[in-house]
Structures are given as structure tokens and as C-alpha cells.
Tab-separated table of N, CA and C in Angstrom:
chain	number	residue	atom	x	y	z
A	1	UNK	N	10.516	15.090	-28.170
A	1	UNK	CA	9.159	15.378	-27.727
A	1	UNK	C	8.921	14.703	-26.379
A	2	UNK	N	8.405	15.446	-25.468
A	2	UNK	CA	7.729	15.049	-24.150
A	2	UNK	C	6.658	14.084	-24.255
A	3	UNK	N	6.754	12.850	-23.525
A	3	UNK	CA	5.483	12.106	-23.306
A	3	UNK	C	5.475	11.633	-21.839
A	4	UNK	N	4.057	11.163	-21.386
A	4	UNK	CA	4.255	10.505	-20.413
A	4	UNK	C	3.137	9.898	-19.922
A	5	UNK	N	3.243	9.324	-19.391
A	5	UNK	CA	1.964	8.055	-19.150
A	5	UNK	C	1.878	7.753	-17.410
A	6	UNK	N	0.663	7.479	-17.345
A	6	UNK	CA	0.245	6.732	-15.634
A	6	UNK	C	-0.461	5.511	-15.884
A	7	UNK	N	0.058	4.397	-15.085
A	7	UNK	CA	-0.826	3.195	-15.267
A	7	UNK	C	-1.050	2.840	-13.712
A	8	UNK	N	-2.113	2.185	-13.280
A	8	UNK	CA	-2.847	2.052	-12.058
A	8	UNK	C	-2.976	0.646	-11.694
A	9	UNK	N	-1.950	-0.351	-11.394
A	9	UNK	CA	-1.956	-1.442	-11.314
A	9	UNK	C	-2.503	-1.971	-10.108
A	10	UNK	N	-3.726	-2.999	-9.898
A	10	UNK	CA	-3.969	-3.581	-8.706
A	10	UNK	C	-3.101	-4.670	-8.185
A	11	UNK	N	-3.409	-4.926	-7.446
A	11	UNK	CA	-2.321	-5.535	-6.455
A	11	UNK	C	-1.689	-6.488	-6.482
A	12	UNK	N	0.104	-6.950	-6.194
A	12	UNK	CA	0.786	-7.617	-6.838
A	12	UNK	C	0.088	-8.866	-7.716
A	13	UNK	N	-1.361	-9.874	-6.813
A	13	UNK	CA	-1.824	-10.988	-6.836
A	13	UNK	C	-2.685	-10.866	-8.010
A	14	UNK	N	-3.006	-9.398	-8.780
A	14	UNK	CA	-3.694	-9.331	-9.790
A	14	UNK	C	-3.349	-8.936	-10.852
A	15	UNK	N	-3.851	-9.142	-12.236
A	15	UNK	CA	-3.205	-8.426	-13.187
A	15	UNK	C	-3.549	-7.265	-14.119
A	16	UNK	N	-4.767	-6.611	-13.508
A	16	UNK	CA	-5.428	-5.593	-13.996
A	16	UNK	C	-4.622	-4.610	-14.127
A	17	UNK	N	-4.867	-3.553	-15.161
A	17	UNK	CA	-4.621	-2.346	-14.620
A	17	UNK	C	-4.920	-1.913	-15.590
A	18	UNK	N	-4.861	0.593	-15.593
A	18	UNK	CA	-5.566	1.387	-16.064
A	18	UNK	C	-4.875	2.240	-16.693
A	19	UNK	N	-5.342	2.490	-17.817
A	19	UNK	CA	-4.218	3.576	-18.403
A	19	UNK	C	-4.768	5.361	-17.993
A	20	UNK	N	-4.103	5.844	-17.482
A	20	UNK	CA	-4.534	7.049	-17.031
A	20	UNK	C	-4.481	8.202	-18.097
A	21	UNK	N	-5.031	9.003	-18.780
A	21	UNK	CA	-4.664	10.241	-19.906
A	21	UNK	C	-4.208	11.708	-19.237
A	22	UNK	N	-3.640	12.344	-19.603
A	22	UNK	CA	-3.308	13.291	-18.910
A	22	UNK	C	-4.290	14.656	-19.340
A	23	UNK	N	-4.905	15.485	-18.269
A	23	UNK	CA	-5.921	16.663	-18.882
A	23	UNK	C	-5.144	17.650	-18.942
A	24	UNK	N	-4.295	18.567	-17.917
A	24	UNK	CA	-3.949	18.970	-17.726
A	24	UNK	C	-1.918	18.861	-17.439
A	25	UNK	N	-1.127	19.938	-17.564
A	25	UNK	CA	0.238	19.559	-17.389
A	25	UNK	C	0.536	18.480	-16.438
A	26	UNK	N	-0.317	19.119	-14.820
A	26	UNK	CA	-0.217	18.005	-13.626
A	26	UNK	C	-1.296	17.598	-13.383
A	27	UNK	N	-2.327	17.136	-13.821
A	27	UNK	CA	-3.263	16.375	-13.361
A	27	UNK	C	-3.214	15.278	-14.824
A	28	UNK	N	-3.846	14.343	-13.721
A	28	UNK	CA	-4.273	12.700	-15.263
A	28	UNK	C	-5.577	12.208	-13.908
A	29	UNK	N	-6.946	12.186	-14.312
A	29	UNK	CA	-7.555	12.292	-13.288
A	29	UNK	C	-8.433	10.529	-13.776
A	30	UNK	N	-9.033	10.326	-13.041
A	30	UNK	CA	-9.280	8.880	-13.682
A	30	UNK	C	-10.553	8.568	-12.522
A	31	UNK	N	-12.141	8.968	-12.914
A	31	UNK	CA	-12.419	8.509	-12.164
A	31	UNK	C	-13.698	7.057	-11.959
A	32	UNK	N	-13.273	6.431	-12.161
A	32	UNK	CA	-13.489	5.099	-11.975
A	32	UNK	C	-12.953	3.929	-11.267
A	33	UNK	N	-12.184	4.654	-10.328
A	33	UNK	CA	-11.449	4.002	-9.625
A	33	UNK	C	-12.034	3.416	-8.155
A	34	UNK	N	-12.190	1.829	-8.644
A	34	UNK	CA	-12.570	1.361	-7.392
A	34	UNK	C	-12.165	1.132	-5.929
A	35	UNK	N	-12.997	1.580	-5.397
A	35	UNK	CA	-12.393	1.849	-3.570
A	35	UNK	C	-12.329	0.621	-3.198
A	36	UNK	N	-11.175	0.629	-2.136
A	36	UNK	CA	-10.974	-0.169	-1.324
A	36	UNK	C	-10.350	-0.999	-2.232
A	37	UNK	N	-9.510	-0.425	-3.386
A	37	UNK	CA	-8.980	-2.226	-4.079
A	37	UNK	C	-7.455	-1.341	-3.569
A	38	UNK	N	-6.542	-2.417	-3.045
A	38	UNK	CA	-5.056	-1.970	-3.071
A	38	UNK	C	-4.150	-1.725	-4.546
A	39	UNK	N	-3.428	-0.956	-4.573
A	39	UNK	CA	-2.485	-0.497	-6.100
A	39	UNK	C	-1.201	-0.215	-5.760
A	40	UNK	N	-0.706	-0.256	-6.632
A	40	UNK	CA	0.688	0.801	-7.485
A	40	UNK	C	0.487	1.842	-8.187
A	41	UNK	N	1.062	2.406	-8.149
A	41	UNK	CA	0.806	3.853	-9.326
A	41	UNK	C	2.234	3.418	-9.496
A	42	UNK	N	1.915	3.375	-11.270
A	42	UNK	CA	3.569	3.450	-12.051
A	42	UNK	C	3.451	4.551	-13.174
A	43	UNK	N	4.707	5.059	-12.737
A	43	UNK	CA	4.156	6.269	-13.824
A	43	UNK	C	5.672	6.694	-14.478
A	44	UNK	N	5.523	6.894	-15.635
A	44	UNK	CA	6.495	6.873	-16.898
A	44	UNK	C	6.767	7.609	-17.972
A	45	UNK	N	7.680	8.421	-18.368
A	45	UNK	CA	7.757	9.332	-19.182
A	45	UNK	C	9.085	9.556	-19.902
A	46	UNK	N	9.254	10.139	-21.147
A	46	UNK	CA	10.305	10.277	-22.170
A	46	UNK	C	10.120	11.838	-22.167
A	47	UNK	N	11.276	11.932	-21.678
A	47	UNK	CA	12.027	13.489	-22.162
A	47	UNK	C	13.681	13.798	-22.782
A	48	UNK	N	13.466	14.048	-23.697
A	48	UNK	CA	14.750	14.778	-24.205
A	48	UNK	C	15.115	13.249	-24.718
A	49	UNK	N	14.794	12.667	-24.599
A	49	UNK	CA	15.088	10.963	-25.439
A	49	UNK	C	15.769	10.642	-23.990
A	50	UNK	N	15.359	10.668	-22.778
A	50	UNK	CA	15.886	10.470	-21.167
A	50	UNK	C	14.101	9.835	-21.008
A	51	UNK	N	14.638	8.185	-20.088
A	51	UNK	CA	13.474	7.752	-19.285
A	51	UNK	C	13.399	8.145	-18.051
A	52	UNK	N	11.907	8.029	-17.580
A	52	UNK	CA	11.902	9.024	-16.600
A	52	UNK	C	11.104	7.839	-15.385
A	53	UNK	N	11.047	7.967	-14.352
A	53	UNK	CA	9.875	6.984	-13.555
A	53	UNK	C	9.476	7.587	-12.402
A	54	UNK	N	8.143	6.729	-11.640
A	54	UNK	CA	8.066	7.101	-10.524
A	54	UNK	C	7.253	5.504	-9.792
A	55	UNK	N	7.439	4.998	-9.241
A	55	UNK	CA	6.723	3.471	-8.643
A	55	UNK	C	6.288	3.923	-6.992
A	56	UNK	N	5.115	3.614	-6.921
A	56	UNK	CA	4.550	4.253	-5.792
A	56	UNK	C	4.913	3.268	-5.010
A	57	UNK	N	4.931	3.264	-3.666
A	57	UNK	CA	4.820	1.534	-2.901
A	57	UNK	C	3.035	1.424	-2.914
A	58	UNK	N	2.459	0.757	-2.194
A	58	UNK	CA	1.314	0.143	-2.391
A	58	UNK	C	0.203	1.196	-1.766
A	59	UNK	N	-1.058	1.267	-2.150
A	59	UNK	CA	-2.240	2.105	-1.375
A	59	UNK	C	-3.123	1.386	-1.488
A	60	UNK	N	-4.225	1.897	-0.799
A	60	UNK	CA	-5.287	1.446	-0.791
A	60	UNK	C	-6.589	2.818	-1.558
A	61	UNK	N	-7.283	2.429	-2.628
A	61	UNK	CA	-7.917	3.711	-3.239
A	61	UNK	C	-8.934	4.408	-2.470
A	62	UNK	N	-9.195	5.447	-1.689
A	62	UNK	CA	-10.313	6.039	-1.278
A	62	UNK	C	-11.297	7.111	-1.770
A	63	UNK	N	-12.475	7.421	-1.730
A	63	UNK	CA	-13.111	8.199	-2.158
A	63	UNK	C	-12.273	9.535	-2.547
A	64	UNK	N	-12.516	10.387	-3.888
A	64	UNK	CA	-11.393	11.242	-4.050
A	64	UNK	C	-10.239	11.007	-3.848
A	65	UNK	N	-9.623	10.204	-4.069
A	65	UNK	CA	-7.801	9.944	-3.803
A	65	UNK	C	-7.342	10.660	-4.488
A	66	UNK	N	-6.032	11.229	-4.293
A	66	UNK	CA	-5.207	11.982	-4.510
A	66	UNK	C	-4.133	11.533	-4.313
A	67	UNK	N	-3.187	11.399	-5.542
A	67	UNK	CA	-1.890	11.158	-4.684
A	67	UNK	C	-0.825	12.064	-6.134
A	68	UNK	N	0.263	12.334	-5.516
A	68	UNK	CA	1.416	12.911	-5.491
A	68	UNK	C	2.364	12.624	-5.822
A	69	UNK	N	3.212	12.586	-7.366
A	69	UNK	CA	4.535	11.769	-7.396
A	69	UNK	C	5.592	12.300	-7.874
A	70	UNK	N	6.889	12.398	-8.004
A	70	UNK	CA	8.176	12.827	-8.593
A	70	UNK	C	8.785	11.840	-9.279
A	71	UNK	N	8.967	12.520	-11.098
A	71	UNK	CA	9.931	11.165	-11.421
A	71	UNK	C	11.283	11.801	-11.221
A	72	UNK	N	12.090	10.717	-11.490
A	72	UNK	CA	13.564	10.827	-11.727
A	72	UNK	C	13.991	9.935	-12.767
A	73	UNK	N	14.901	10.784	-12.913
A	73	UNK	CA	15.706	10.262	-14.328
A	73	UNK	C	16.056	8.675	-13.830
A	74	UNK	N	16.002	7.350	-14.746
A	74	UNK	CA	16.300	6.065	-14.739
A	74	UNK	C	16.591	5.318	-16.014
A	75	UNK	N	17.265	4.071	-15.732
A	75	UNK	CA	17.493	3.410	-17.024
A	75	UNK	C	16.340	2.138	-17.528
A	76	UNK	N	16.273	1.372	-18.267
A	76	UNK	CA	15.454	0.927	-18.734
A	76	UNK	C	16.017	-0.326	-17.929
A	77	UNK	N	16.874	-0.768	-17.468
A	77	UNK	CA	16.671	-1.619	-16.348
A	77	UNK	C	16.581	-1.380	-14.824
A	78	UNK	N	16.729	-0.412	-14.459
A	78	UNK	CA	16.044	0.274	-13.270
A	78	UNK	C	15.227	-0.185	-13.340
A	79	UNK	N	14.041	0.103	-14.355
A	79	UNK	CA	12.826	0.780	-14.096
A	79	UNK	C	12.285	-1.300	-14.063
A	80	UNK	N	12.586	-1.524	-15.183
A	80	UNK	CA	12.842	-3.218	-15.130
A	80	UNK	C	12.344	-3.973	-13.330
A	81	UNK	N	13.979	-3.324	-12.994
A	81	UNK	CA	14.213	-3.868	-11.645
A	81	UNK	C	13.149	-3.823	-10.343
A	82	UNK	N	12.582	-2.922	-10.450
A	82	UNK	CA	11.921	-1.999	-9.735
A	82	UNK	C	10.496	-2.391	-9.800
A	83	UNK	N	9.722	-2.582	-11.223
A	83	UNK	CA	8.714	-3.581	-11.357
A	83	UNK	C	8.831	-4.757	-10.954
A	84	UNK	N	9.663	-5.501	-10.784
A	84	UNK	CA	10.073	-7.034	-10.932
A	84	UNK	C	10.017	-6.568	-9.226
A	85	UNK	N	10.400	-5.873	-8.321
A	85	UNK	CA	10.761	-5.840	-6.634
A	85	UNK	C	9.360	-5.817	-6.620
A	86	UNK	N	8.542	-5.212	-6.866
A	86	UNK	CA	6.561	-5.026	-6.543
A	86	UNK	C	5.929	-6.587	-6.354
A	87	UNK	N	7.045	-7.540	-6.703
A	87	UNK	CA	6.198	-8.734	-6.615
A	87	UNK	C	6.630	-9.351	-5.154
């Protein structure tokens, strides 16, 4: 079974973050998102029993933001590795 998840982490120095739901196939829309705070978008998914990722580098949120991501297939220490580099 397909799953997949978006979480909205603020910035390395903080430890907040948002769990995003998905409405649609490609949209997960979330809007409560405060402007002007800097983030990550980490975003994560199981297919075919295969992990999947995508780690944004850093933004800053603006009115209507939009952003755009591709996962690729990874291992569970990739994805590890890759969180642990954001700091």
C-alpha cells in the first residue's frame, strides 16, 4: 500500500514542525503557515515496501507559497544522513 507524508520543519535553530494531510493525489495544502518563518519541507513516502524522500534546502514562507518536489527512491540511512546534514 502507498503512503506518504509532508512535514514542515522550521528552521535548523527550532524544533517545531507540521504535519501536512494530503487532499488531493498532488496537493497536501496547509494553510496556516506562518510568513516570513524560514523551513524545510521533508517529505516521505512508502511504496511497494520502497522508501521514498524529498528534503527541500531551506525557504522562507510567503503569502500563498507554493512549492514543488520529486521524491526518489532512498535508504533509511540516506534519508538519516540527509536530516542529520540540515543541521
Amino acid at each position: 500500500k502507498e503512503k506518504s507524508w509532508i512535514e514542515i520543519y522550521a528552521n535548523k535553530n527550532q524544533t517545531s514542525m507540521v504535519h501536512v494531510y494530503q487532499s488531493t493525489p498532488t496537493t497536501y495544502p496547509y494553510y496556516y503557515a506562518p510568513v516570513g518563518v524560514p523551513c524545510y519541507l521533508v517529505v516521505v513516502g512508502v511504496n511497494s515496501g520502497k522508501l521514498y524522500s524529498s528534503i527541500s534546502s531551506s525557504f522562507t514562507i510567503v503569502n500563498s507559497h507554493t512549492l514543488n518536489f520529486s521524491m526518489t527512491e532512498t535508504t533509511s540511512t540516506d534519508f538519516k544522513n540527509a536530516i542529520t546534514a540540515l543541521n
